[in-house]
Amino acid sequence: MNNEPERGIQRKLRKRLRVESFFKLLMAASTWLVLASLVLILAIILWKSLPALKLSMITRNPGSGYYLGREGGILNAILGSLQVVFGATLLALAIALPAVVFLTSYLRQKSWLAELIRFSLDVLWGIPSIVYGAFGFLIMITFHLRASLLAGMITVAMVELPILSRALEETIRLVPSDLKEATYSLGASRWQTATRVVLRQVFPGLVTAVLMAMGRGLGDAAAVLFTAGYTDKITTSLLQPVATLPLAIFFQLNSPFPEVQQRAYASAAILTVLVLFISLASRRLSRRLGRHKIS
Amino acid sequence: MSIQRLSRRDRGPELATAPFAFFPVALAGAIFLALLIKAWPLLSLKSLSSLIFSSTWLPSRGHFGLWPFILGTIWVTISAFVLAVPVAILTSLYLSEYAPARVKRIFQPILDLLAGLPSVIYGMWGVLIVVPLVSKYLAPFFGRQSSGYSILAASLVLALMILPTIISVSVEVLNSVPLALKEAALSLGATRFEVIRYVVMKKSFPGMLAACVLGLSRAFGETIAVLMVVGNVPAIPRSLFSPAYPLPALLANNYGEMMSIPGYESALNLAALLLLVIVVGFSLLARWYLVRISRRSS
Amino acid sequence: MNQTSRLRVENLNVFYGQNHVLKNISLSLPDNRITVIIGPSGCGKTTLLRSLNRLLDEQEGVRVEGRVFLDGQDIYQPGVDITLVRKRMGLLSQKPQVLPMSIYDNVAFGPRLLGLRDRRHLDDLVEKYLRLAGLWEEVKGRLQEPASRLSIGQQQRLCLARGLAVEPEVILGDEPTSALDPQSSRNVETQLLNLKENYTIVLVTHILRQARRLADYVAFLYFGELIEFGPASEVLISPRDSRTRAYITGEIS
Ligand SMILES: Nc1ncnc2c1ncn2[C@@H]1O[C@H](COP(=O)(O)OP(=O)(O)OP(=O)(O)O)[C@@H](O)[C@H]1O
Ligand SMILES: [Mg+2]
């Protein structure tokens, strides 16, 4: 054995290990930087919102003089956001589900029609929500609608549609094709296969997709900005304007009164809690519902 | 059971679901057409290039130069991207290749939550923290004056906002690199970092790129968070510390009440159309490229 | 005959969490011979193999106790450099794992890590090891193609060449032919038989006939214990332990 190359290798190895430690350090540093800044966001919202976080925030509507710092809450916006989001998600689901079933069960995957539909979904997916907001507004003025719960719901549904479709398609595509064939060979029609077997298989994915779309719809301010309007009351009809949480935060934050600004922080905390709830629920549900899945 | 009977029984549901599948096609077309029709009055008066490349924005005098807004959009998006991508790549590599399971368990739910956090909250955080940071510390450090409402503030907020998305998608991509492949490289005497550099990165390049594109297209269209910290001044931006006025902010601030001035409505619809074309064109380009490389590598 | 062993295992215990997977294994792997490890599924063969070049360290929640000596040095001592240990042992896995690069770069990967840059020298090495793995004639015209285009059998031989190119002393194989067709399996087996003159080879296999064809020595593992170890002729033909006999006659699998 000659020792010269051995020693060269040793020296190079020390250098390689130094490079490794350097990058590892860099990666760890950036990870902790990211974690710290993200946790900082949550911490600051919580800390800033503490002075204004009273029970009345979620149990009362804005009273008179609320925007000057007097009594009241944002129950109107909380309920309004939920109304908009539930309606929008139902609407989006009512379109996305049959569309995706058609796309995955009735079309050959490489046909031009399937390509066209997929392409359109990609296009829709890329469209910023402010553009949907603008389009929703154009529809509104065309049909002489006022800014209303209905208009807001339709616009948010458009935002959610591509998100929902893409997630659904992905989960459906993961269904093993053996399973589909096994069902066909039992004499089931495509429809029966799609509804009884495939849907049951994808149910966990469906739930996560719906919750994800809801989360997105809940926080989207740009889509409701021109279409949903704003009101200090609780909305009881589809044609009345409706308050939403993101806009409540936005408006209160622009107020010159510190008390009102503090309530913006509190509203942000409430919105965060709602989103947190959705994200936890989707984790929990997809785990629980996934038990019977064949993989 | 004959194929024919099977398919006859299936006709009904097929016909019932088909219209829904055409809905996305119709919607995409309708949005494009509606904006085009609404923008047409202005487009028939002036050439598209004069509208895009002129930098005078004086609606009351009939000047509708969109260049400052386009530049604002590009500046903010690109700087956010440049800030976010290296950090996202380093972080996702750390999370997938080095981090102990405990760290991953802490990180995952936080990333999920923050990826879904509404943009108005990021914007709020920007107003509270980033804007003062820029005006009090960063700008003076570089010898400049800034109100803090600036491209830099917007891109910092935006970068932070798209980070969770990019990171969680990238981690998923990285985790799909087979363990056995990494072990093969390790057993040739590679260090972990060399495995990452020569094997993992190469294997997951298309997926990582897709993750970044996802973040980028989200950044392009982001409205509220940017609007809150970018200053909204319709002038050509001079530096990272100057304010800007990206297209989405222009729309958000003016779209609802644009009726009185002639041509104004058209100009705003043109702005929306431009935004649409930029974002969609960009994401289609990226998609096409991704398909191409994934075809080449398989 | 008195066999020397540069690779020795002493009182090795491996735990996955609470699960005691390898129980007090002691084993000397004879130089320049093929040692085949057999045993029913889940008995710890892969684990034993991976403990030899410390790939087990890459997993979380694994605890290794005991010692593995390579040329008299305990590779589990702190301060031992893992990359150098691994460089001295080539690994063939169940499914061939070609790196996402060209055929040439796959073979040159190891030497390049060690700092070899000279193109001519690399060319020579690539050719030498592709020949040694019996692949040169098939790929010499297409060295720059992605390695993933090769057939599975060719890929496995490429992995062999790639492993040889870092000049290991030991070759570890975890059922290296299980994903291959019979012809390719034979091909890999032939290469292994040719290589044993210069390398210490440790092979895990499920196929008893393959063990008979290749083994000089056989180790039989059962539920994490080493039941029997000795020359192939003894273990495979007249095993001392009843469990070994049962396995070899196919009563347990
Ligand atoms: N990563 C792991 N985590 C927990 N337990 C593991 C892990 N890998 C293996 N085991 C367990 O360790 C035991 C030995 O596994 P090992 O893979 O070594 O068996 P094997 O003999 O190679 O089996 P096979 O012939 O099927 O490949 C098994 O009981 C297995 O369940
Ligand atoms: Mg095994």
JSON list of C-alpha atoms in Angstrom, two decimals, chain B residues 98-102 104 178-192 194-195 198-200 202-203 296-298, chain C residues 50 53 55 57-60 83 86-87 89-91 93 97-102 105-106 109-110 113 117 148-149 162-163 166:
[
{"chain": "B", "resi": 98, "resn": "TYR", "atom": "CA", "xyz": [-31.41, 16.39, 7.87]},
{"chain": "B", "resi": 99, "resn": "ALA", "atom": "CA", "xyz": [-34.08, 17.35, 10.35]},
{"chain": "B", "resi": 100, "resn": "PRO", "atom": "CA", "xyz": [-34.91, 14.90, 13.12]},
{"chain": "B", "resi": 101, "resn": "ALA", "atom": "CA", "xyz": [-38.44, 13.54, 13.07]},
{"chain": "B", "resi": 102, "resn": "ARG", "atom": "CA", "xyz": [-39.34, 15.71, 16.03]},
{"chain": "B", "resi": 104, "resn": "LYS", "atom": "CA", "xyz": [-40.62, 17.73, 11.18]},
{"chain": "B", "resi": 178, "resn": "PRO", "atom": "CA", "xyz": [-36.48, 6.74, -3.14]},
{"chain": "B", "resi": 179, "resn": "LEU", "atom": "CA", "xyz": [-34.48, 6.06, 0.00]},
{"chain": "B", "resi": 180, "resn": "ALA", "atom": "CA", "xyz": [-32.71, 3.22, -1.78]},
{"chain": "B", "resi": 181, "resn": "LEU", "atom": "CA", "xyz": [-31.33, 5.62, -4.35]},
{"chain": "B", "resi": 182, "resn": "LYS", "atom": "CA", "xyz": [-29.88, 7.87, -1.68]},
{"chain": "B", "resi": 183, "resn": "GLU", "atom": "CA", "xyz": [-28.43, 4.83, 0.04]},
{"chain": "B", "resi": 184, "resn": "ALA", "atom": "CA", "xyz": [-26.84, 3.71, -3.21]},
{"chain": "B", "resi": 185, "resn": "ALA", "atom": "CA", "xyz": [-25.05, 7.03, -3.47]},
{"chain": "B", "resi": 186, "resn": "LEU", "atom": "CA", "xyz": [-24.12, 7.00, 0.22]},
{"chain": "B", "resi": 187, "resn": "SER", "atom": "CA", "xyz": [-22.59, 3.58, -0.09]},
{"chain": "B", "resi": 188, "resn": "LEU", "atom": "CA", "xyz": [-20.30, 4.88, -2.81]},
{"chain": "B", "resi": 189, "resn": "GLY", "atom": "CA", "xyz": [-18.79, 7.04, -0.11]},
{"chain": "B", "resi": 190, "resn": "ALA", "atom": "CA", "xyz": [-20.69, 10.25, -0.82]},
{"chain": "B", "resi": 191, "resn": "THR", "atom": "CA", "xyz": [-21.41, 12.60, 2.06]},
{"chain": "B", "resi": 192, "resn": "ARG", "atom": "CA", "xyz": [-25.03, 13.42, 2.66]},
{"chain": "B", "resi": 194, "resn": "GLU", "atom": "CA", "xyz": [-23.04, 15.25, -2.02]},
{"chain": "B", "resi": 195, "resn": "VAL", "atom": "CA", "xyz": [-26.04, 12.95, -2.25]},
{"chain": "B", "resi": 198, "resn": "TYR", "atom": "CA", "xyz": [-25.76, 15.28, -7.24]},
{"chain": "B", "resi": 199, "resn": "VAL", "atom": "CA", "xyz": [-28.68, 12.92, -6.79]},
{"chain": "B", "resi": 200, "resn": "VAL", "atom": "CA", "xyz": [-31.58, 14.38, -4.83]},
{"chain": "B", "resi": 202, "resn": "LYS", "atom": "CA", "xyz": [-31.25, 16.33, -9.89]},
{"chain": "B", "resi": 203, "resn": "LYS", "atom": "CA", "xyz": [-34.02, 13.85, -9.34]},
{"chain": "B", "resi": 296, "resn": "ARG", "atom": "CA", "xyz": [-37.21, 14.13, -21.73]},
{"chain": "B", "resi": 297, "resn": "SER", "atom": "CA", "xyz": [-36.12, 12.55, -18.47]},
{"chain": "B", "resi": 298, "resn": "SER", "atom": "CA", "xyz": [-38.42, 9.56, -18.69]},
{"chain": "C", "resi": 50, "resn": "ARG", "atom": "CA", "xyz": [-26.82, -2.68, 6.34]},
{"chain": "C", "resi": 53, "resn": "ASN", "atom": "CA", "xyz": [-21.50, -0.38, 6.13]},
{"chain": "C", "resi": 55, "resn": "LEU", "atom": "CA", "xyz": [-26.34, 2.45, 6.38]},
{"chain": "C", "resi": 57, "resn": "ASP", "atom": "CA", "xyz": [-27.25, 5.06, 10.82]},
{"chain": "C", "resi": 58, "resn": "GLU", "atom": "CA", "xyz": [-29.30, 6.84, 8.19]},
{"chain": "C", "resi": 59, "resn": "GLN", "atom": "CA", "xyz": [-32.53, 5.72, 9.80]},
{"chain": "C", "resi": 60, "resn": "GLU", "atom": "CA", "xyz": [-34.03, 7.24, 12.86]},
{"chain": "C", "resi": 83, "resn": "THR", "atom": "CA", "xyz": [-17.83, 7.94, 4.10]},
{"chain": "C", "resi": 86, "resn": "ARG", "atom": "CA", "xyz": [-18.66, 3.01, 3.00]},
{"chain": "C", "resi": 87, "resn": "LYS", "atom": "CA", "xyz": [-16.22, 3.64, 0.21]},
{"chain": "C", "resi": 89, "resn": "MET", "atom": "CA", "xyz": [-17.70, -1.62, 0.75]},
{"chain": "C", "resi": 90, "resn": "GLY", "atom": "CA", "xyz": [-19.73, -1.70, -2.42]},
{"chain": "C", "resi": 91, "resn": "LEU", "atom": "CA", "xyz": [-23.47, -2.26, -2.13]},
{"chain": "C", "resi": 93, "resn": "SER", "atom": "CA", "xyz": [-29.44, -3.45, -3.63]},
{"chain": "C", "resi": 97, "resn": "GLN", "atom": "CA", "xyz": [-30.56, 2.05, -8.22]},
{"chain": "C", "resi": 98, "resn": "VAL", "atom": "CA", "xyz": [-28.96, 3.92, -11.08]},
{"chain": "C", "resi": 99, "resn": "LEU", "atom": "CA", "xyz": [-28.16, 7.54, -10.37]},
{"chain": "C", "resi": 100, "resn": "PRO", "atom": "CA", "xyz": [-30.03, 10.10, -12.48]},
{"chain": "C", "resi": 101, "resn": "MET", "atom": "CA", "xyz": [-27.16, 10.73, -14.89]},
{"chain": "C", "resi": 102, "resn": "SER", "atom": "CA", "xyz": [-25.40, 9.12, -17.84]},
{"chain": "C", "resi": 105, "resn": "ASP", "atom": "CA", "xyz": [-21.19, 9.49, -14.96]},
{"chain": "C", "resi": 106, "resn": "ASN", "atom": "CA", "xyz": [-22.63, 6.66, -12.92]},
{"chain": "C", "resi": 109, "resn": "PHE", "atom": "CA", "xyz": [-19.39, 9.15, -9.67]},
{"chain": "C", "resi": 110, "resn": "GLY", "atom": "CA", "xyz": [-17.26, 7.57, -6.95]},
{"chain": "C", "resi": 113, "resn": "LEU", "atom": "CA", "xyz": [-16.03, 12.27, -5.31]},
{"chain": "C", "resi": 117, "resn": "ARG", "atom": "CA", "xyz": [-10.78, 15.03, -12.52]},
{"chain": "C", "resi": 148, "resn": "SER", "atom": "CA", "xyz": [-32.19, 4.71, -16.84]},
{"chain": "C", "resi": 149, "resn": "ARG", "atom": "CA", "xyz": [-32.51, 3.59, -20.47]},
{"chain": "C", "resi": 162, "resn": "ARG", "atom": "CA", "xyz": [-20.15, 1.75, -10.17]},
{"chain": "C", "resi": 163, "resn": "GLY", "atom": "CA", "xyz": [-19.54, 0.07, -6.83]},
{"chain": "C", "resi": 166, "resn": "VAL", "atom": "CA", "xyz": [-14.48, 3.18, -5.74]}
]
